[in-house]
Amino acid sequence: MFSTGARVNRSVRETGRRTLVLGLPQASADSMGLFLGPVHPVLRGSTRVVLEVEGESIRAVDVQVGFLHRGFEKEAETVPVDQIFSLVERMSPLSPLLAAFGYALALERLFDVTHLVPVRARLLRVIVAELSRMADHLTCVGTTALALGASNAFFLLMDARARLWNLLEAMAGPRLGPSYLCVGGVTRAPTSSWVADLRARLPPLRRLVGRAERMLGGNPVFRERMAGVAVIDRAQVAPFGLSGPVARASGVAVDVRKDAPYGDYESFAFDVPVGSAGDNWDRYAVRMEEVRQSLRIVEQAARELGAGPLRHEDARWSLPPKAECPTPHELSPAHESLVFDGPRVPAGEVYQPLEAANGELGFGLVSDGSARLVKCRVRSPSFAHAAMLAEVLPGHFVADVVPAFASLNIVGAECDR
């Protein structure tokens, strides 16, 4: 706190409502600045929220992103297209396979092989995508519950998430950077015991999630802190580019899996949960219902899963079997180019949306026919959702920042890229 006559060098930014101090907060007659993040115990990610508060009431908000910017889009122009998978997965630490799924779909459209991906590979992609979606949703709800004091429900949800992650680890490898998806399919086959384990674990998971939901629904403190807080009106969804659970909680039934089906989602029976109030509570309820719908999808895909190839092999990105090489240590010039330079992508431009855990994650790829992309543009749902904090928080209390931020589930790595 500074004395009345103290002078402080500070910069300011116009937010459209009033001027916010972007240096140290300084007390004034009626308001002061309060800084949360980019590193804060209760704010996940790397977003800074600057509040202008009067007492405990929020008067204005400035949301600052970019603290985790890694230059992904520029870096994607400098490496072979098959090496971008490892970069894409780092954008979504909680659900890396969903991000890799979207990039694989975009590449396959450029190669014009979407229809050639084997059925078995498509089913495995759907299974790991929905397991990842559930793990992401449970993390979002669980951390929200913990921040509001519902620790018992938090431990139940983390138990359910751990079971999902164990399944993913046994199938795809490490939790971060699994490199499981590839152009034309997937890299590894599940064992028969894994498929049986998957089917056996789904009913206990459903019961565990239901138990946590009943616990949260019967918690009056949790309900009061969530209901009626940070309301996003239906009319704000399109102008702000909102999608996923945030848009659906406001009454807009948008879901890329239904609106622009990919990966055989049109063959699965599932519902799109939609809220009405657009508040923290509806965003929580939509995510919990989506966990149930993801369980339905996984059950259907597991029933249909059978034998078959894991990947569509194509000379443009696949090496020949060793038996077809002239000698065990000799490759043709074309194969040497594939190893050292990477696959050459046909010239063209595509935009491929995918329903990630947070909403529409889109990949816009531009190729000139070489082994490097001219442009890799990512449409991040978290970037759009971060802008809503400045719209929904004014008029609320400082304590409402935490549940509002958590309900939007802003992922720093995905937002900043």
XYZ file of C-alpha atoms in Angstrom:
417
model
C 0.000 0.000 0.000
C 1.391 3.415 -0.949
C 1.111 6.680 0.920
C -1.088 9.434 -0.463
C 1.782 11.410 -1.934
C 3.707 8.481 -3.428
C 4.364 8.476 -7.186
C 4.526 5.215 -9.055
C 5.579 4.675 -12.674
C 2.835 2.666 -14.278
C 1.343 1.911 -17.660
C -2.356 1.855 -18.459
C -4.647 0.116 -20.905
C -8.083 1.163 -22.072
C -10.519 -1.733 -21.674
C -13.609 -0.029 -23.088
C -15.067 0.498 -19.625
C -12.324 2.336 -17.757
C -8.552 2.538 -17.504
C -6.798 -0.287 -15.656
C -3.432 0.059 -14.010
C -0.971 -2.468 -15.429
C 1.721 -1.923 -12.795
C 1.495 -2.511 -9.070
C -2.028 -2.004 -7.687
C -2.373 1.352 -5.975
C -5.158 2.263 -3.561
C -7.426 5.164 -4.478
C -10.448 6.756 -2.936
C -12.919 4.281 -4.408
C -11.076 1.409 -6.127
C -7.837 -0.485 -6.420
C -6.146 -2.892 -8.805
C -5.875 -6.588 -8.004
C -3.680 -8.964 -10.000
C -4.374 -12.691 -10.285
C -1.897 -14.797 -12.240
C -0.296 -15.685 -14.518
C 0.892 -18.011 -11.731
C -1.721 -18.416 -9.021
C -2.643 -21.309 -6.706
C -6.278 -21.484 -7.809
C -6.094 -20.334 -11.447
C -5.097 -23.162 -13.777
C -2.999 -22.270 -16.763
C -1.037 -19.108 -17.429
C -3.638 -16.366 -17.812
C -3.391 -13.105 -15.899
C -6.627 -11.505 -14.719
C -6.374 -7.856 -13.670
C -9.324 -6.675 -11.597
C -10.441 -3.201 -10.686
C -12.279 -3.705 -7.418
C -14.218 -1.535 -5.046
C -14.329 -3.333 -1.742
C -15.196 -6.920 -2.703
C -17.038 -5.949 -5.894
C -15.459 -6.179 -9.335
C -15.853 -3.046 -11.428
C -13.766 -3.950 -14.490
C -11.612 -6.802 -15.764
C -8.625 -7.004 -18.082
C -7.656 -10.490 -19.293
C -4.050 -10.899 -20.443
C -2.913 -13.989 -22.342
C 0.292 -15.002 -24.099
C 2.483 -15.928 -21.141
C 2.826 -19.485 -22.499
C 3.309 -18.538 -26.142
C 5.740 -21.004 -27.767
C 5.483 -20.015 -31.403
C 3.826 -23.291 -32.392
C 2.375 -22.058 -35.669
C 5.731 -20.713 -36.858
C 7.610 -23.784 -35.656
C 5.197 -26.001 -37.594
C 6.478 -24.392 -40.805
C 10.053 -25.552 -40.142
C 9.718 -29.298 -39.466
C 8.372 -32.241 -41.497
C 4.625 -32.683 -41.226
C 4.899 -36.034 -39.454
C 6.984 -34.437 -36.689
C 4.315 -31.836 -35.922
C 2.282 -34.432 -34.019
C 4.560 -34.121 -30.998
C 4.195 -30.324 -31.083
C 0.415 -30.482 -31.424
C 0.051 -32.778 -28.414
C 1.752 -30.224 -26.157
C -1.021 -27.725 -26.826
C -3.455 -29.748 -24.742
C -1.684 -31.307 -21.737
C -4.884 -32.860 -20.357
C -6.123 -34.326 -23.648
C -3.208 -34.474 -26.119
C -4.825 -37.211 -28.206
C -7.745 -34.949 -29.102
C -5.396 -32.316 -30.523
C -3.444 -34.967 -32.437
C -6.734 -36.349 -33.793
C -7.633 -32.995 -35.314
C -4.229 -32.542 -36.927
C -4.296 -36.080 -38.345
C -7.715 -35.442 -39.898
C -6.458 -32.225 -41.508
C -3.389 -33.938 -42.983
C -5.493 -36.809 -44.311
C -7.734 -34.347 -46.108
C -4.690 -32.818 -47.805
C -3.523 -36.300 -48.832
C -7.133 -37.169 -49.828
C -7.096 -40.430 -47.865
C -9.810 -39.748 -45.288
C -11.984 -42.512 -46.740
C -9.062 -44.979 -46.742
C -8.384 -44.982 -42.993
C -9.162 -48.545 -41.787
C -12.318 -49.103 -39.751
C -10.352 -50.508 -36.835
C -8.157 -47.407 -36.726
C -11.195 -45.119 -36.839
C -12.783 -46.945 -33.902
C -9.582 -46.796 -31.866
C -9.309 -43.069 -32.563
C -12.843 -42.510 -31.309
C -12.196 -44.565 -28.172
C -9.030 -42.707 -27.153
C -10.624 -39.362 -28.061
C -13.633 -39.955 -25.817
C -11.492 -41.293 -22.968
C -9.417 -38.114 -23.255
C -12.549 -35.945 -23.302
C -13.816 -37.549 -20.102
C -10.450 -37.102 -18.367
C -10.407 -33.422 -19.348
C -13.964 -32.810 -18.124
C -13.330 -34.590 -14.825
C -10.214 -32.480 -14.257
C -12.186 -29.292 -14.894
C -15.038 -30.233 -12.560
C -12.720 -31.719 -9.942
C -10.502 -28.658 -9.630
C -13.599 -26.450 -9.453
C -14.973 -28.588 -6.631
C -11.671 -28.432 -4.752
C -11.487 -24.644 -5.074
C -14.971 -24.387 -3.547
C -14.222 -26.736 -0.667
C -15.862 -29.920 -1.984
C -12.766 -32.047 -1.432
C -14.620 -35.377 -1.137
C -16.093 -34.999 -4.621
C -12.687 -33.892 -5.883
C -11.058 -37.137 -4.758
C -13.817 -39.204 -6.369
C -13.405 -37.366 -9.666
C -9.620 -37.691 -9.568
C -10.031 -41.413 -8.920
C -12.196 -41.669 -12.033
C -9.685 -39.625 -14.029
C -6.805 -41.849 -12.888
C -8.682 -44.911 -14.137
C -9.150 -43.269 -17.523
C -5.500 -42.270 -17.704
C -4.427 -45.797 -16.820
C -6.458 -47.090 -19.759
C -4.922 -44.502 -22.078
C -1.404 -45.249 -20.864
C -1.844 -48.978 -21.464
C -3.056 -48.277 -25.005
C -1.296 -45.128 -26.256
C 1.754 -44.730 -24.022
C 2.775 -41.672 -21.952
C 0.134 -39.242 -20.767
C 1.960 -36.309 -22.364
C 3.310 -36.798 -25.857
C 2.011 -40.293 -26.633
C 2.492 -40.003 -30.428
C -0.272 -42.558 -30.889
C -2.047 -41.069 -33.901
C -0.419 -40.812 -37.306
C -1.369 -40.117 -40.896
C -3.676 -42.894 -42.039
C -4.474 -44.447 -38.664
C -2.791 -45.262 -35.359
C 0.605 -46.667 -34.408
C -0.173 -49.469 -31.959
C -2.758 -52.210 -31.579
C -4.574 -52.900 -28.320
C -4.134 -56.241 -26.650
C -7.123 -58.508 -26.129
C -6.759 -58.005 -22.384
C -6.905 -54.216 -22.850
C -10.212 -54.411 -24.709
C -11.653 -56.681 -22.008
C -10.325 -54.346 -19.311
C -11.911 -51.362 -21.051
C -15.329 -53.007 -21.150
C -15.046 -54.075 -17.510
C -14.060 -50.607 -16.266
C -16.833 -48.589 -17.886
C -19.692 -49.523 -15.473
C -17.622 -48.723 -12.324
C -16.612 -45.423 -13.927
C -20.248 -44.525 -14.522
C -21.107 -45.294 -10.897
C -18.139 -43.297 -9.602
C -19.053 -40.236 -11.664
C -22.700 -40.510 -10.582
C -21.660 -40.664 -6.944
C -19.543 -37.516 -7.295
C -22.372 -35.716 -9.096
C -24.854 -36.554 -6.345
C -22.364 -35.305 -3.790
C -21.918 -31.980 -5.589
C -25.632 -31.583 -6.298
C -26.413 -32.055 -2.623
C -23.804 -29.529 -1.525
C -25.619 -26.220 -0.923
C -22.382 -24.217 -0.824
C -21.240 -25.580 -4.187
C -24.635 -24.887 -5.766
C -24.859 -21.335 -4.413
C -21.345 -20.518 -5.623
C -22.122 -21.845 -9.106
C -25.777 -21.026 -9.859
C -26.435 -17.576 -11.280
C -22.731 -16.676 -11.440
C -20.877 -15.610 -14.616
C -23.926 -15.851 -16.881
C -23.218 -15.949 -20.620
C -26.254 -15.011 -22.659
C -27.224 -17.014 -25.727
C -26.821 -13.876 -27.847
C -23.132 -13.644 -26.876
C -22.197 -17.089 -28.189
C -21.810 -16.289 -31.893
C -20.201 -12.810 -31.607
C -17.516 -14.130 -29.252
C -16.958 -17.383 -31.162
C -17.865 -19.581 -28.210
C -18.164 -23.329 -28.637
C -18.159 -26.593 -26.724
C -19.641 -26.855 -23.218
C -19.554 -23.065 -22.810
C -21.828 -22.504 -25.816
C -24.069 -25.478 -25.054
C -24.584 -24.314 -21.468
C -26.015 -21.089 -22.917
C -28.610 -22.980 -24.949
C -26.796 -23.272 -28.294
C -26.618 -26.910 -29.446
C -23.333 -26.785 -31.366
C -21.165 -29.888 -31.564
C -18.751 -30.579 -34.407
C -19.342 -34.329 -33.995
C -22.973 -33.718 -35.024
C -22.690 -30.642 -37.257
C -19.687 -31.781 -39.329
C -19.143 -35.467 -38.450
C -15.667 -36.930 -38.679
C -14.090 -40.233 -37.668
C -17.376 -42.194 -38.024
C -19.142 -40.196 -35.286
C -22.283 -40.205 -37.427
C -22.609 -43.946 -36.756
C -22.743 -43.570 -32.963
C -25.850 -42.804 -30.911
C -25.286 -39.994 -28.429
C -27.021 -36.829 -27.288
C -25.746 -33.262 -27.112
C -26.553 -31.849 -23.642
C -27.769 -28.255 -23.672
C -28.292 -25.867 -20.767
C -30.465 -22.789 -20.498
C -29.086 -20.385 -17.881
C -25.525 -20.124 -19.216
C -24.044 -19.865 -15.719
C -21.306 -21.772 -13.912
C -23.812 -24.412 -12.816
C -25.008 -25.162 -16.337
C -21.433 -25.416 -17.593
C -20.723 -27.912 -14.815
C -23.920 -29.879 -15.562
C -23.208 -29.995 -19.304
C -19.724 -31.394 -18.719
C -21.000 -34.087 -16.370
C -23.653 -35.153 -18.877
C -21.043 -35.192 -21.635
C -19.038 -37.669 -19.576
C -22.050 -40.009 -19.671
C -22.451 -39.514 -23.413
C -18.756 -40.254 -23.949
C -19.198 -43.479 -21.994
C -22.038 -44.397 -24.379
C -19.822 -43.759 -27.397
C -16.922 -45.784 -25.985
C -19.240 -48.705 -25.202
C -20.549 -48.725 -28.782
C -17.070 -48.451 -30.299
C -15.724 -51.228 -28.060
C -18.525 -53.554 -29.203
C -17.698 -52.929 -32.868
C -13.927 -53.169 -32.442
C -12.499 -56.162 -34.252
C -9.466 -57.267 -36.208
C -8.022 -55.377 -39.134
C -5.199 -53.080 -40.225
C -4.186 -50.171 -38.016
C -3.021 -47.831 -40.753
C -3.508 -47.122 -44.412
C -0.048 -47.626 -45.880
C 0.932 -45.248 -48.654
C 4.312 -44.777 -50.335
C 4.014 -41.041 -49.745
C 4.576 -41.498 -45.994
C 5.343 -45.193 -45.378
C 8.599 -47.087 -45.843
C 8.405 -50.462 -47.605
C 8.761 -53.706 -45.661
C 12.350 -54.825 -45.191
C 11.751 -57.819 -47.442
C 11.089 -55.481 -50.375
C 14.301 -53.456 -49.957
C 17.203 -54.316 -52.310
C 19.391 -55.032 -49.301
C 18.674 -54.732 -45.568
C 20.647 -51.467 -45.448
C 19.692 -49.951 -48.768
C 16.817 -47.645 -49.663
C 15.831 -46.032 -52.919
C 16.373 -42.274 -53.359
C 12.638 -41.737 -52.826
C 12.771 -43.582 -49.530
C 15.876 -41.674 -48.448
C 14.031 -38.430 -49.131
C 11.116 -39.683 -47.044
C 13.427 -40.455 -44.113
C 15.486 -37.270 -44.182
C 13.007 -34.703 -45.533
C 9.649 -36.121 -44.519
C 6.473 -36.741 -46.530
C 5.632 -34.318 -49.317
C 2.116 -32.993 -48.840
C 0.004 -32.262 -51.937
C -0.537 -28.578 -52.585
C -3.787 -27.281 -51.186
C -5.566 -25.658 -48.294
C -7.922 -27.218 -45.732
C -9.626 -26.320 -42.488
C -10.507 -29.242 -40.229
C -12.585 -28.633 -37.074
C -12.730 -31.098 -34.214
C -14.865 -31.193 -31.071
C -12.201 -31.019 -28.369
C -13.010 -31.016 -24.665
C -13.248 -27.205 -24.621
C -14.979 -26.741 -27.947
C -14.082 -26.364 -31.605
C -10.360 -26.925 -32.083
C -9.599 -26.218 -35.723
C -6.531 -26.764 -37.890
C -6.034 -24.697 -41.028
C -3.231 -26.117 -43.178
C -1.734 -24.604 -46.337
C 0.711 -26.625 -48.449
C 2.690 -25.779 -51.578
C 3.547 -29.400 -52.359
C 6.778 -29.577 -50.363
C 7.620 -31.439 -47.163
C 7.002 -28.308 -45.075
C 3.706 -26.548 -44.496
C 3.360 -22.974 -45.672
C 0.992 -22.292 -42.785
C -0.495 -24.161 -39.842
C -3.200 -22.062 -38.220
C -4.904 -23.247 -35.031
C -8.360 -22.154 -33.945
C -8.260 -22.309 -30.128
C -11.533 -22.476 -28.150
C -9.760 -21.324 -24.973
C -8.670 -18.083 -26.670
C -12.292 -17.196 -27.401
C -13.478 -18.210 -23.943
C -10.815 -16.150 -22.169
C -12.335 -12.985 -23.622
C -15.614 -13.743 -21.841
C -14.103 -13.167 -18.399
C -14.103 -9.423 -19.019
C -17.796 -9.624 -19.937
C -19.181 -11.809 -17.151
C -17.155 -10.884 -14.051
C -17.994 -7.167 -13.526
C -20.658 -6.859 -10.856
C -19.609 -10.060 -9.101
C -17.455 -10.521 -6.019
C -13.731 -11.233 -6.109
C -14.440 -14.723 -4.736
C -16.464 -15.478 -7.893
C -13.383 -15.220 -10.111
C -12.206 -18.725 -9.224
C -15.366 -20.710 -10.142
C -15.947 -18.553 -13.234
C -12.397 -19.083 -14.477
C -12.603 -22.808 -13.743
C -15.957 -23.245 -15.505
C -14.537 -21.783 -18.728
C -11.600 -24.239 -18.483
C -9.052 -21.957 -20.139
C -6.006 -24.057 -21.080
C -2.937 -21.830 -21.267
C -0.905 -23.939 -23.706
C -3.831 -24.159 -26.127
C -4.829 -20.511 -25.733
C -1.339 -19.072 -26.225
C 0.089 -21.737 -28.590
